[in-house]
Short mmCIF file of C-alpha atoms in Angstrom, two decimals:
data_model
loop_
_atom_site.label_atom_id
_atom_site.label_comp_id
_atom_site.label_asym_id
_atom_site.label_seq_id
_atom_site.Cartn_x
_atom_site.Cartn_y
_atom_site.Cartn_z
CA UNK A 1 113.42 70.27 124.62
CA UNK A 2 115.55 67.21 125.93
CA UNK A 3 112.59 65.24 125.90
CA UNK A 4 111.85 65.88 122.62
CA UNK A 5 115.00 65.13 121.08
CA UNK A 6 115.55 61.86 122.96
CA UNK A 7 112.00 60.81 121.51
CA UNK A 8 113.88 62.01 118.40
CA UNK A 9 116.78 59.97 118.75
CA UNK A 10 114.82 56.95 120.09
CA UNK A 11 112.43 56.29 116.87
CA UNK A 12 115.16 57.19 114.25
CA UNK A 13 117.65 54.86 115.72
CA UNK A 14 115.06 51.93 116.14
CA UNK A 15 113.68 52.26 112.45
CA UNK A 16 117.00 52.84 111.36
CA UNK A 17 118.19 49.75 113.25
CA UNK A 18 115.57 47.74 111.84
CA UNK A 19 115.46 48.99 108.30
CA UNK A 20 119.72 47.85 108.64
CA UNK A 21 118.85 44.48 109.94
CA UNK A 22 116.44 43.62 107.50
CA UNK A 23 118.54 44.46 104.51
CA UNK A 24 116.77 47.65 103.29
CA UNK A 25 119.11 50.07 104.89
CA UNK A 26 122.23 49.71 102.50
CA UNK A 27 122.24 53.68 101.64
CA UNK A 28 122.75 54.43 105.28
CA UNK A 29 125.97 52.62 104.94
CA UNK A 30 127.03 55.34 101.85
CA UNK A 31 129.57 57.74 102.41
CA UNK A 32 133.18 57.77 103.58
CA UNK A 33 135.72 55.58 101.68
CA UNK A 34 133.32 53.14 100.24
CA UNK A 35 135.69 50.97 98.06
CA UNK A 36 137.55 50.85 100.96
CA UNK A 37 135.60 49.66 103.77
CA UNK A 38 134.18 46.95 100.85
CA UNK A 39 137.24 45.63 100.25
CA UNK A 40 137.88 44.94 103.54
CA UNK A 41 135.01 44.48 105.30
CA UNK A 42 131.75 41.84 104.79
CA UNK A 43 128.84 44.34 104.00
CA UNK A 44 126.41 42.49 105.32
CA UNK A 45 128.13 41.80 108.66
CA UNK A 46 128.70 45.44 109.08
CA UNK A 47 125.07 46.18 108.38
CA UNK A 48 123.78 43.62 110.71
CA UNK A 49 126.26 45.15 113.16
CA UNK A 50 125.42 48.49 112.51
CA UNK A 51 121.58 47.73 112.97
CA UNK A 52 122.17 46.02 116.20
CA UNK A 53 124.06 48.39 117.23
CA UNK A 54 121.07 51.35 116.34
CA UNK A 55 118.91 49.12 118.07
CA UNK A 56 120.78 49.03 121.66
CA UNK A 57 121.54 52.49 121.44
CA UNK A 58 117.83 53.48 120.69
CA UNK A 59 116.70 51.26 123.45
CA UNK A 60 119.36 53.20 125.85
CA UNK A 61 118.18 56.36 125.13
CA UNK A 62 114.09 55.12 125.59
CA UNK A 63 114.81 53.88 128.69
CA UNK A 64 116.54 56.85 130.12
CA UNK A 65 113.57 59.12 128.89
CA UNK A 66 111.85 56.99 132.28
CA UNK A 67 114.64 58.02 134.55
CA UNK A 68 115.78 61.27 135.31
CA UNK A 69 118.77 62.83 137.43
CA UNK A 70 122.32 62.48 137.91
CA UNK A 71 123.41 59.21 138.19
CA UNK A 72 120.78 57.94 135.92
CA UNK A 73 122.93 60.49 133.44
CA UNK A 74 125.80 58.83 133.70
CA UNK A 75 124.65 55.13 133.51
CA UNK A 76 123.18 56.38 130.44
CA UNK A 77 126.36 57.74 129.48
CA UNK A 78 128.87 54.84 130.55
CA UNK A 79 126.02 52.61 128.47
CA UNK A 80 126.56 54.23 125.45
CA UNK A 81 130.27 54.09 125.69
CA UNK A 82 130.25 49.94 126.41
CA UNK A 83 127.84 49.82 123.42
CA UNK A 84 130.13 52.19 121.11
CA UNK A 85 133.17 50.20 122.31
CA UNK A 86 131.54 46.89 121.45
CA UNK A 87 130.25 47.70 117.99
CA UNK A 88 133.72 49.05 117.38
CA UNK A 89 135.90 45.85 118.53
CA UNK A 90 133.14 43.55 116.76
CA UNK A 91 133.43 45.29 113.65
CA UNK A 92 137.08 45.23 113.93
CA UNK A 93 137.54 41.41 114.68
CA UNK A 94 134.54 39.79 113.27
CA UNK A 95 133.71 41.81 110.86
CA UNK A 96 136.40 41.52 108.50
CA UNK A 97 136.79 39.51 104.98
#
């Protein structure tokens, strides 16, 4: 079952990612405070961001479908985190209007 969902996880978040960086992923951005997050952030930055972001994490998660074991967890795990942390402080900073 873990195999499965990783496969899961792996094709949504590249064809998300791609359908973000393209343009033709703007409804995945819907949702939360939406007048708010326009007003103060560049839409298109954040998508691009957001699809790059889908991208690294979907590549992550492919690549650890090769490894198995412990520590193979955790770099997968301290990954994610240094991805999550960099989307975060990019869309922060750079991101902004």
């Amino acid at each position: 079952m873990g195999e499965t969902l990783d496969i899961f996880i792996t094709v949504v978040s590249l064809v998300v990612g791609v359908m973000l960086l393209t343009g033709h992923g703007d409804f995945f951005m819907k949702g939360g405070n939406a007048d708010l997050r326009k007003k103060l952030y560049d839409e298109e930055k954040l998508q691009r961001a957001s699809g790059i972001g889908l991208l690294c994490y979907g590549a992550v998660t492919g690549i650890n479908m090769l490894f198995q074991g412990f520590i193979a967890s955790i770099i997968y795990f301290v990954v994610i985190l240094v991805i999550s942390a960099v989307l975060i402080w990019y869309i922060r900073t750079r991101c902004r209007k």
